[in-house]
Amino acid sequence: MAACVSDGSVEPEIKKAKPSGNGNEEKAEGPAASERSTFNLHSFRLERVLRENVRDKTIFLHGKVGEDQGDVQDAVIILEKTPFQEDALPQLLNRNADLRLQMKNDIYSTHHLHPLPAFNEIKTTVVCPATEKHIKKYLQQEMYLVNETADDYKNITTPYLQSQTFSVQWLYNILEKKAEVEQIIHENPDPKIGFILIPDFKWNQKQMVISKRYNIPKSQLRIYLHYQPSYYHLHVHFTAVGHDAPGSMVERAHLLFNVIENVQFDPEYYQKRTLTFALKADDPLLHRFKEEGRI
Ligand code: G7M
C-alpha cells in the first residue's frame, strides 16, 4: 500500500474564541485533554539555530532534552508563524483588541497588535529523538546539482541507499492506523493498489485551498513524486498549483502524469535516463559522487 501526502486540502479545525458575557470580549478556550502535548518544551535546551527563513517565517532549532532526568536526547523543533484565517478576523479586530501605537505621521500610522493567544498560534513540529540525519536535513547549506546516470544509480546511489537507515516507521504507523488516524482524508483498502491520502505534517491545515476542499479541479492540482525523496516508500505529493509549495522545484518534483506516460512509453524509462537532483554540501551521497569523480 502506498501513502499519499496531500498538501493543505483538508478541513480547517479552527479553534474559535468563545464570546463571553457581553459578547464584546473574547476569551480563548483552553486545550482539550487530547490536545495537551506530552513534549516538555521547558526541558528543551537550545544548542543552535539550524536555519531561519524570514519569508516563510520559520525557524529550525536544534537542542537537547531530558538533561534533568539524565536521559539526554537530541531534538529538532520547527517553529512557523501561521497565516491569517479569514474567519478569525472579527476576533482579531475586536474593539477590545490590544493595539499599541508605534508611530504616527500625517495619515499614516503603524501599530503593534497583541492578539489573544488563540490567534497568535505558532505551528510547532518536534522531532525527538532526532538523529544526526534529521539535524543535517534541516541545516542551512549550499546546494549542488547532480546528474545521475543509470550507471551512477547502480554504482553510487543504490549502495549508498542500502547502507542507510532513515526510519519510515512514521509512515507504517499511518498505513497501519497507529497514528494520524483522524487526519485521513481518503483511503482505498485494496491490497494491491490501495493507498491512504493524508495531509503532509508540514502543512498548516488552516489555510490555502481548504474551503474548496472537495472542489479543486484536477487542472489546479500539482501531483508529483520527489526524486530524491526524503523517505523511500512510494508516496505522491498533491499541492494547489497556485501555491508556491516547498519541494515543487524542477530539480526535485516529477509530475505524476509525466512519470506515468514515460513508463507507458518505455517501462525501463527511469532505469535508463539521467536524473538531476540537488544535494546539500554535506550530504554523504554528494561526497560519494565526488569520490567517483562525477562532480
Ligand atoms: O518526497 P519526500 O520523501 O521528501 O516527502 C516526504 C514528506 O512526508 C515530506 O513532505 C514530509 O513533510 C512528510 N512527512 C514526514 N514525516 C516524518 C511525516 C509524518 O510523521 N506525518 C506526515 N503526515 N507527514 C510526514
mmCIF file of C-alpha atoms and ligand atoms in Angstrom:
data_model
loop_
_atom_site.group_PDB
_atom_site.id
_atom_site.type_symbol
_atom_site.label_atom_id
_atom_site.label_comp_id
_atom_site.label_asym_id
_atom_site.label_seq_id
_atom_site.Cartn_x
_atom_site.Cartn_y
_atom_site.Cartn_z
ATOM 1 C CA MET A 1 0.000 0.000 0.000
ATOM 2 C CA ALA A 2 1.310 3.443 -0.802
ATOM 3 C CA ALA A 3 0.874 6.597 1.240
ATOM 4 C CA CYS A 4 -0.109 9.838 -0.412
ATOM 5 C CA VAL A 5 0.836 13.117 1.149
ATOM 6 C CA SER A 6 -1.662 15.840 0.436
ATOM 7 C CA ASP A 7 -0.941 19.489 0.963
ATOM 8 C CA GLY A 8 -3.418 21.707 2.678
ATOM 9 C CA SER A 9 -6.652 20.457 1.214
ATOM 10 C CA VAL A 10 -8.235 19.452 4.470
ATOM 11 C CA GLU A 11 -10.998 20.777 6.628
ATOM 12 C CA PRO A 12 -9.981 23.667 8.870
ATOM 13 C CA GLU A 13 -10.051 22.785 12.540
ATOM 14 C CA ILE A 14 -10.164 26.335 13.749
ATOM 15 C CA LYS A 15 -10.252 26.744 17.482
ATOM 16 C CA LYS A 16 -12.750 29.545 17.894
ATOM 17 C CA ALA A 17 -12.622 32.039 20.730
ATOM 18 C CA LYS A 18 -15.720 31.934 22.872
ATOM 19 C CA PRO A 19 -17.625 35.168 23.276
ATOM 20 C CA SER A 20 -18.041 35.991 26.944
ATOM 21 C CA GLY A 21 -20.988 37.632 28.764
ATOM 22 C CA ASN A 22 -21.446 40.910 26.864
ATOM 23 C CA GLY A 23 -20.392 39.494 23.536
ATOM 24 C CA ASN A 24 -17.632 42.041 23.079
ATOM 25 C CA GLU A 25 -14.745 40.436 24.896
ATOM 26 C CA GLU A 26 -13.317 37.246 23.505
ATOM 27 C CA LYS A 27 -11.775 34.521 25.590
ATOM 28 C CA ALA A 28 -9.750 31.647 24.145
ATOM 29 C CA GLU A 29 -10.653 28.080 25.019
ATOM 30 C CA GLY A 30 -8.015 26.082 26.874
ATOM 31 C CA PRO A 31 -6.711 22.921 25.196
ATOM 32 C CA ALA A 32 -8.794 19.768 25.342
ATOM 33 C CA ALA A 33 -7.148 16.862 27.204
ATOM 34 C CA SER A 34 -6.407 15.097 23.898
ATOM 35 C CA GLU A 35 -4.660 18.256 22.644
ATOM 36 C CA ARG A 36 -2.249 18.589 25.549
ATOM 37 C CA SER A 37 1.301 17.916 24.408
ATOM 38 C CA THR A 38 3.432 15.271 26.080
ATOM 39 C CA PHE A 39 6.561 17.059 24.890
ATOM 40 C CA ASN A 40 8.205 19.114 27.634
ATOM 41 C CA LEU A 41 9.104 22.325 25.880
ATOM 42 C CA HIS A 42 10.640 23.753 29.058
ATOM 43 C CA SER A 43 13.172 20.896 29.179
ATOM 44 C CA PHE A 44 14.463 21.854 25.702
ATOM 45 C CA ARG A 45 17.893 23.498 25.858
ATOM 46 C CA LEU A 46 18.670 25.323 22.633
ATOM 47 C CA GLU A 47 22.052 24.480 21.106
ATOM 48 C CA ARG A 48 21.836 26.300 17.784
ATOM 49 C CA VAL A 49 19.606 27.703 15.107
ATOM 50 C CA LEU A 50 19.865 25.347 12.152
ATOM 51 C CA ARG A 51 18.058 27.553 9.666
ATOM 52 C CA GLU A 52 15.816 30.583 9.542
ATOM 53 C CA ASN A 53 13.594 31.730 6.731
ATOM 54 C CA VAL A 54 12.306 35.266 7.087
ATOM 55 C CA ARG A 55 9.940 34.964 4.118
ATOM 56 C CA ASP A 56 8.311 31.738 5.367
ATOM 57 C CA LYS A 57 8.550 32.945 8.984
ATOM 58 C CA THR A 58 10.076 29.661 10.073
ATOM 59 C CA ILE A 59 12.978 28.838 12.354
ATOM 60 C CA PHE A 60 14.603 25.410 12.774
ATOM 61 C CA LEU A 61 16.196 24.731 16.161
ATOM 62 C CA HIS A 62 18.472 22.002 17.459
ATOM 63 C CA GLY A 63 18.712 21.340 21.179
ATOM 64 C CA LYS A 64 18.842 18.756 23.947
ATOM 65 C CA VAL A 65 16.010 17.449 26.098
ATOM 66 C CA GLY A 66 15.901 15.276 29.213
ATOM 67 C CA GLU A 67 19.081 16.657 30.807
ATOM 68 C CA ASP A 68 17.360 16.971 34.196
ATOM 69 C CA GLN A 69 16.446 13.259 34.103
ATOM 70 C CA GLY A 70 19.879 12.118 32.948
ATOM 71 C CA ASP A 71 18.353 10.819 29.704
ATOM 72 C CA VAL A 72 19.698 13.315 27.180
ATOM 73 C CA GLN A 73 18.279 13.245 23.653
ATOM 74 C CA ASP A 74 18.681 15.465 20.619
ATOM 75 C CA ALA A 75 15.573 17.274 19.448
ATOM 76 C CA VAL A 76 14.710 19.418 16.465
ATOM 77 C CA ILE A 77 11.942 21.987 16.864
ATOM 78 C CA ILE A 78 10.484 23.826 13.885
ATOM 79 C CA LEU A 79 8.515 26.975 14.654
ATOM 80 C CA GLU A 80 6.332 28.541 11.999
ATOM 81 C CA LYS A 81 4.117 31.605 12.236
ATOM 82 C CA THR A 82 0.815 30.601 10.746
ATOM 83 C CA PRO A 83 -1.084 32.557 8.080
ATOM 84 C CA PHE A 84 -4.185 34.575 8.868
ATOM 85 C CA GLN A 85 -7.533 32.830 8.923
ATOM 86 C CA GLU A 86 -10.260 34.908 7.436
ATOM 87 C CA ASP A 87 -12.954 33.697 9.785
ATOM 88 C CA ALA A 88 -10.869 34.710 12.816
ATOM 89 C CA LEU A 89 -10.651 38.351 11.698
ATOM 90 C CA PRO A 90 -13.676 39.545 13.716
ATOM 91 C CA GLN A 91 -11.972 38.329 16.916
ATOM 92 C CA LEU A 92 -8.642 39.790 15.843
ATOM 93 C CA LEU A 93 -10.112 43.224 15.101
ATOM 94 C CA ASN A 94 -12.471 43.219 18.048
ATOM 95 C CA ARG A 95 -12.858 46.559 19.834
ATOM 96 C CA ASN A 96 -11.069 45.237 22.930
ATOM 97 C CA ALA A 97 -8.032 44.411 20.822
ATOM 98 C CA ASP A 98 -4.735 45.446 22.366
ATOM 99 C CA LEU A 99 -3.418 47.794 19.661
ATOM 100 C CA ARG A 100 -0.315 49.817 20.549
ATOM 101 C CA LEU A 101 0.842 52.800 18.551
ATOM 102 C CA GLN A 102 4.348 52.627 17.140
ATOM 103 C CA MET A 103 4.408 55.849 15.137
ATOM 104 C CA LYS A 104 2.053 58.340 13.512
ATOM 105 C CA ASN A 105 2.817 60.631 10.587
ATOM 106 C CA ASP A 106 0.051 62.513 8.813
ATOM 107 C CA ILE A 107 -2.482 59.943 7.608
ATOM 108 C CA TYR A 108 -0.052 57.066 8.246
ATOM 109 C CA SER A 109 0.416 55.160 11.478
ATOM 110 C CA THR A 110 1.981 51.842 12.419
ATOM 111 C CA HIS A 111 0.960 49.713 15.389
ATOM 112 C CA HIS A 112 1.637 46.505 17.229
ATOM 113 C CA LEU A 113 -1.421 44.327 17.640
ATOM 114 C CA HIS A 114 -1.226 41.870 20.531
ATOM 115 C CA PRO A 115 -3.928 39.296 19.874
ATOM 116 C CA LEU A 116 -5.201 36.727 22.327
ATOM 117 C CA PRO A 117 -3.007 33.598 22.410
ATOM 118 C CA ALA A 118 -5.543 31.613 20.385
ATOM 119 C CA PHE A 119 -4.993 33.989 17.455
ATOM 120 C CA ASN A 120 -1.248 34.026 17.768
ATOM 121 C CA GLU A 121 -0.621 30.366 17.151
ATOM 122 C CA ILE A 122 2.805 29.065 16.173
ATOM 123 C CA LYS A 123 2.837 25.759 14.350
ATOM 124 C CA THR A 124 5.422 23.669 16.182
ATOM 125 C CA THR A 125 6.902 20.481 14.771
ATOM 126 C CA VAL A 126 9.025 18.359 17.080
ATOM 127 C CA VAL A 127 11.389 15.574 16.036
ATOM 128 C CA CYS A 128 12.558 13.781 19.180
ATOM 129 C CA PRO A 129 14.789 11.896 19.445
ATOM 130 C CA ALA A 130 16.352 13.473 16.370
ATOM 131 C CA THR A 131 19.143 11.631 14.588
ATOM 132 C CA GLU A 132 22.237 13.252 13.095
ATOM 133 C CA LYS A 133 20.497 12.843 9.739
ATOM 134 C CA HIS A 134 17.460 14.847 10.853
ATOM 135 C CA ILE A 135 19.723 17.607 12.135
ATOM 136 C CA LYS A 136 21.606 17.747 8.833
ATOM 137 C CA LYS A 137 18.328 17.667 6.900
ATOM 138 C CA TYR A 138 17.257 20.942 8.483
ATOM 139 C CA LEU A 139 20.660 22.653 8.468
ATOM 140 C CA GLN A 140 21.092 25.574 6.066
ATOM 141 C CA GLN A 141 23.620 24.600 3.420
ATOM 142 C CA GLU A 142 24.840 25.231 -0.104
ATOM 143 C CA MET A 143 23.157 23.009 -2.691
ATOM 144 C CA TYR A 144 24.787 21.173 -5.598
ATOM 145 C CA LEU A 145 23.177 19.612 -8.660
ATOM 146 C CA VAL A 146 23.963 16.005 -9.537
ATOM 147 C CA ASN A 147 23.251 14.417 -12.918
ATOM 148 C CA GLU A 148 22.772 10.782 -12.035
ATOM 149 C CA THR A 149 23.144 8.387 -14.975
ATOM 150 C CA ALA A 150 21.858 4.806 -14.950
ATOM 151 C CA ASP A 151 25.383 3.636 -14.050
ATOM 152 C CA ASP A 152 25.649 6.176 -11.246
ATOM 153 C CA TYR A 153 22.373 4.879 -9.847
ATOM 154 C CA LYS A 154 23.715 1.319 -9.881
ATOM 155 C CA ASN A 155 27.249 2.061 -8.640
ATOM 156 C CA ILE A 156 26.832 5.053 -6.351
ATOM 157 C CA THR A 157 23.242 5.739 -5.299
ATOM 158 C CA THR A 158 21.969 2.190 -4.716
ATOM 159 C CA PRO A 159 24.891 1.058 -2.485
ATOM 160 C CA TYR A 160 24.570 4.319 -0.574
ATOM 161 C CA LEU A 161 20.824 3.901 -0.028
ATOM 162 C CA GLN A 162 21.314 0.298 1.068
ATOM 163 C CA SER A 163 23.766 1.450 3.726
ATOM 164 C CA GLN A 164 21.240 3.940 5.098
ATOM 165 C CA THR A 165 18.619 3.570 7.774
ATOM 166 C CA PHE A 166 16.255 6.514 7.761
ATOM 167 C CA SER A 167 13.278 5.008 9.504
ATOM 168 C CA VAL A 168 9.917 5.083 7.767
ATOM 169 C CA GLN A 169 8.178 3.856 10.924
ATOM 170 C CA TRP A 170 6.011 7.015 10.919
ATOM 171 C CA LEU A 171 4.735 6.015 7.501
ATOM 172 C CA TYR A 172 3.875 2.445 8.571
ATOM 173 C CA ASN A 173 2.130 3.938 11.609
ATOM 174 C CA ILE A 174 -0.105 5.814 9.152
ATOM 175 C CA LEU A 175 -0.711 2.770 6.950
ATOM 176 C CA GLU A 176 -1.394 0.537 9.979
ATOM 177 C CA LYS A 177 -3.645 3.208 11.560
ATOM 178 C CA LYS A 178 -1.447 3.637 14.617
ATOM 179 C CA ALA A 179 -1.005 7.375 14.099
ATOM 180 C CA GLU A 180 -2.731 10.325 12.446
ATOM 181 C CA VAL A 181 -5.914 8.251 12.007
ATOM 182 C CA GLU A 182 -8.171 11.257 12.445
ATOM 183 C CA GLN A 183 -6.260 13.025 9.652
ATOM 184 C CA ILE A 184 -7.089 10.509 6.937
ATOM 185 C CA ILE A 185 -8.852 12.207 4.043
ATOM 186 C CA HIS A 186 -9.352 9.187 1.848
ATOM 187 C CA GLU A 187 -8.497 5.515 1.890
ATOM 188 C CA ASN A 188 -8.517 2.812 -0.743
ATOM 189 C CA PRO A 189 -8.039 -0.506 1.127
ATOM 190 C CA ASP A 190 -7.234 -2.578 -1.995
ATOM 191 C CA PRO A 191 -4.221 -4.793 -1.030
ATOM 192 C CA LYS A 192 -2.589 -4.159 -4.419
ATOM 193 C CA ILE A 193 -3.392 -0.616 -5.443
ATOM 194 C CA GLY A 194 -4.660 0.748 -2.136
ATOM 195 C CA PHE A 195 -3.421 3.987 -0.606
ATOM 196 C CA ILE A 196 -4.060 6.483 2.158
ATOM 197 C CA LEU A 197 -4.457 10.189 1.461
ATOM 198 C CA ILE A 198 -3.283 12.278 4.412
ATOM 199 C CA PRO A 199 -2.068 15.857 4.952
ATOM 200 C CA ASP A 200 1.685 16.329 4.998
ATOM 201 C CA PHE A 201 2.622 17.319 8.547
ATOM 202 C CA LYS A 202 4.495 20.351 7.318
ATOM 203 C CA TRP A 203 1.278 21.999 6.159
ATOM 204 C CA ASN A 204 -0.779 24.249 8.290
ATOM 205 C CA GLN A 205 -4.181 22.800 7.624
ATOM 206 C CA LYS A 206 -5.988 26.070 8.139
ATOM 207 C CA GLN A 207 -5.034 27.968 5.017
ATOM 208 C CA MET A 208 -4.953 27.798 1.313
ATOM 209 C CA VAL A 209 -7.473 25.932 -0.605
ATOM 210 C CA ILE A 210 -9.269 24.453 2.372
ATOM 211 C CA SER A 211 -12.662 25.988 1.802
ATOM 212 C CA LYS A 212 -12.666 24.355 -1.605
ATOM 213 C CA ARG A 213 -11.660 21.001 -0.190
ATOM 214 C CA TYR A 214 -13.855 18.953 -2.454
ATOM 215 C CA ASN A 215 -13.988 21.386 -5.329
ATOM 216 C CA ILE A 216 -10.445 21.735 -6.551
ATOM 217 C CA PRO A 217 -10.491 20.894 -10.225
ATOM 218 C CA LYS A 218 -7.915 18.369 -11.382
ATOM 219 C CA SER A 219 -6.409 21.076 -13.548
ATOM 220 C CA GLN A 220 -5.461 23.044 -10.409
ATOM 221 C CA LEU A 221 -3.683 20.215 -8.651
ATOM 222 C CA ARG A 222 0.058 19.745 -8.907
ATOM 223 C CA ILE A 223 0.546 15.987 -8.391
ATOM 224 C CA TYR A 224 4.139 14.805 -8.214
ATOM 225 C CA LEU A 225 6.811 12.497 -6.875
ATOM 226 C CA HIS A 226 10.134 13.576 -5.415
ATOM 227 C CA TYR A 227 13.470 12.350 -6.651
ATOM 228 C CA GLN A 228 15.422 12.088 -4.412
ATOM 229 C CA PRO A 229 12.699 11.578 -1.811
ATOM 230 C CA SER A 230 13.445 12.018 1.893
ATOM 231 C CA TYR A 231 11.712 8.707 2.668
ATOM 232 C CA TYR A 232 11.932 5.645 0.478
ATOM 233 C CA HIS A 233 8.354 4.438 0.418
ATOM 234 C CA LEU A 234 6.244 5.268 -2.592
ATOM 235 C CA HIS A 235 4.271 8.420 -1.952
ATOM 236 C CA VAL A 236 2.758 11.163 -4.071
ATOM 237 C CA HIS A 237 2.512 14.873 -3.242
ATOM 238 C CA PHE A 238 -0.582 16.976 -4.002
ATOM 239 C CA THR A 239 -0.342 20.768 -3.881
ATOM 240 C CA ALA A 240 -2.556 23.501 -5.257
ATOM 241 C CA VAL A 241 -0.983 24.843 -8.427
ATOM 242 C CA GLY A 242 -1.370 28.420 -7.205
ATOM 243 C CA HIS A 243 0.642 27.663 -4.076
ATOM 244 C CA ASP A 244 4.413 28.077 -4.204
ATOM 245 C CA ALA A 245 4.951 24.833 -2.313
ATOM 246 C CA PRO A 246 8.380 23.887 -0.997
ATOM 247 C CA GLY A 247 9.675 20.812 -2.820
ATOM 248 C CA SER A 248 7.925 21.633 -6.097
ATOM 249 C CA MET A 249 11.052 22.918 -7.855
ATOM 250 C CA VAL A 250 12.197 21.417 -11.158
ATOM 251 C CA GLU A 251 15.221 19.636 -9.692
ATOM 252 C CA ARG A 252 13.039 17.578 -7.362
ATOM 253 C CA ALA A 253 9.421 17.292 -8.487
ATOM 254 C CA HIS A 254 8.376 14.878 -11.242
ATOM 255 C CA LEU A 255 4.768 15.280 -12.328
ATOM 256 C CA LEU A 256 2.887 12.039 -11.866
ATOM 257 C CA PHE A 257 1.203 12.479 -15.225
ATOM 258 C CA ASN A 258 4.587 12.652 -16.985
ATOM 259 C CA VAL A 259 6.011 9.755 -14.970
ATOM 260 C CA ILE A 260 3.075 7.517 -15.901
ATOM 261 C CA GLU A 261 3.318 8.475 -19.554
ATOM 262 C CA ASN A 262 7.077 7.904 -19.613
ATOM 263 C CA VAL A 263 6.702 4.437 -18.099
ATOM 264 C CA GLN A 264 3.876 3.591 -20.516
ATOM 265 C CA PHE A 265 6.058 4.746 -23.369
ATOM 266 C CA ASP A 266 9.016 2.682 -22.150
ATOM 267 C CA PRO A 267 8.744 0.538 -18.985
ATOM 268 C CA GLU A 268 12.501 0.940 -18.490
ATOM 269 C CA TYR A 269 12.456 4.699 -18.988
ATOM 270 C CA TYR A 270 13.637 5.515 -15.452
ATOM 271 C CA GLN A 271 16.188 2.694 -15.463
ATOM 272 C CA LYS A 272 17.877 4.283 -18.468
ATOM 273 C CA ARG A 273 17.676 8.008 -18.202
ATOM 274 C CA THR A 274 19.818 10.513 -16.364
ATOM 275 C CA LEU A 275 18.033 12.202 -13.471
ATOM 276 C CA THR A 276 19.072 15.512 -11.974
ATOM 277 C CA PHE A 277 18.671 16.341 -8.315
ATOM 278 C CA ALA A 278 20.110 18.722 -5.729
ATOM 279 C CA LEU A 279 22.093 17.642 -2.688
ATOM 280 C CA LYS A 280 23.264 19.617 0.317
ATOM 281 C CA ALA A 281 27.000 20.321 0.688
ATOM 282 C CA ASP A 282 27.494 17.812 3.486
ATOM 283 C CA ASP A 283 25.256 15.077 2.098
ATOM 284 C CA PRO A 284 27.223 11.793 2.150
ATOM 285 C CA LEU A 285 25.730 10.936 -1.230
ATOM 286 C CA LEU A 286 27.280 14.095 -2.679
ATOM 287 C CA HIS A 287 30.647 13.018 -1.236
ATOM 288 C CA ARG A 288 30.297 9.643 -2.946
ATOM 289 C CA PHE A 289 29.593 11.342 -6.273
ATOM 290 C CA LYS A 290 32.690 13.493 -5.679
ATOM 291 C CA GLU A 291 34.841 10.485 -4.784
ATOM 292 C CA GLU A 292 33.806 8.826 -8.033
ATOM 293 C CA GLY A 293 34.774 11.963 -9.945
ATOM 294 C CA ARG A 294 31.200 12.537 -11.073
ATOM 295 C CA ILE A 295 31.089 16.123 -9.760
HETATM 296 O O1 G7M B 1 9.191 13.150 -1.064
HETATM 297 P P1 G7M B 1 9.661 13.260 0.329
HETATM 298 O O2 G7M B 1 10.205 11.953 0.878
HETATM 299 O O3 G7M B 1 10.593 14.393 0.578
HETATM 300 O O4 G7M B 1 8.341 13.602 1.165
HETATM 301 C C1 G7M B 1 8.047 13.123 2.451
HETATM 302 C C2 G7M B 1 7.009 14.053 3.037
HETATM 303 O O5 G7M B 1 6.488 13.444 4.218
HETATM 304 C C3 G7M B 1 7.597 15.398 3.446
HETATM 305 O O6 G7M B 1 6.937 16.427 2.735
HETATM 306 C C4 G7M B 1 7.340 15.471 4.966
HETATM 307 O O7 G7M B 1 6.945 16.772 5.382
HETATM 308 C C5 G7M B 1 6.227 14.442 5.169
HETATM 309 N N1 G7M B 1 6.291 13.817 6.496
HETATM 310 C C6 G7M B 1 7.409 13.441 7.151
HETATM 311 N N2 G7M B 1 7.054 12.893 8.346
HETATM 312 C C7 G7M B 1 8.016 12.356 9.323
HETATM 313 C C8 G7M B 1 5.683 12.905 8.446
HETATM 314 C C9 G7M B 1 4.759 12.459 9.448
HETATM 315 O O8 G7M B 1 5.090 11.925 10.519
HETATM 316 N N3 G7M B 1 3.434 12.627 9.139
HETATM 317 C C10 G7M B 1 3.016 13.226 7.973
HETATM 318 N N4 G7M B 1 1.702 13.366 7.767
HETATM 319 N N5 G7M B 1 3.869 13.651 7.004
HETATM 320 C C11 G7M B 1 5.208 13.494 7.247
#
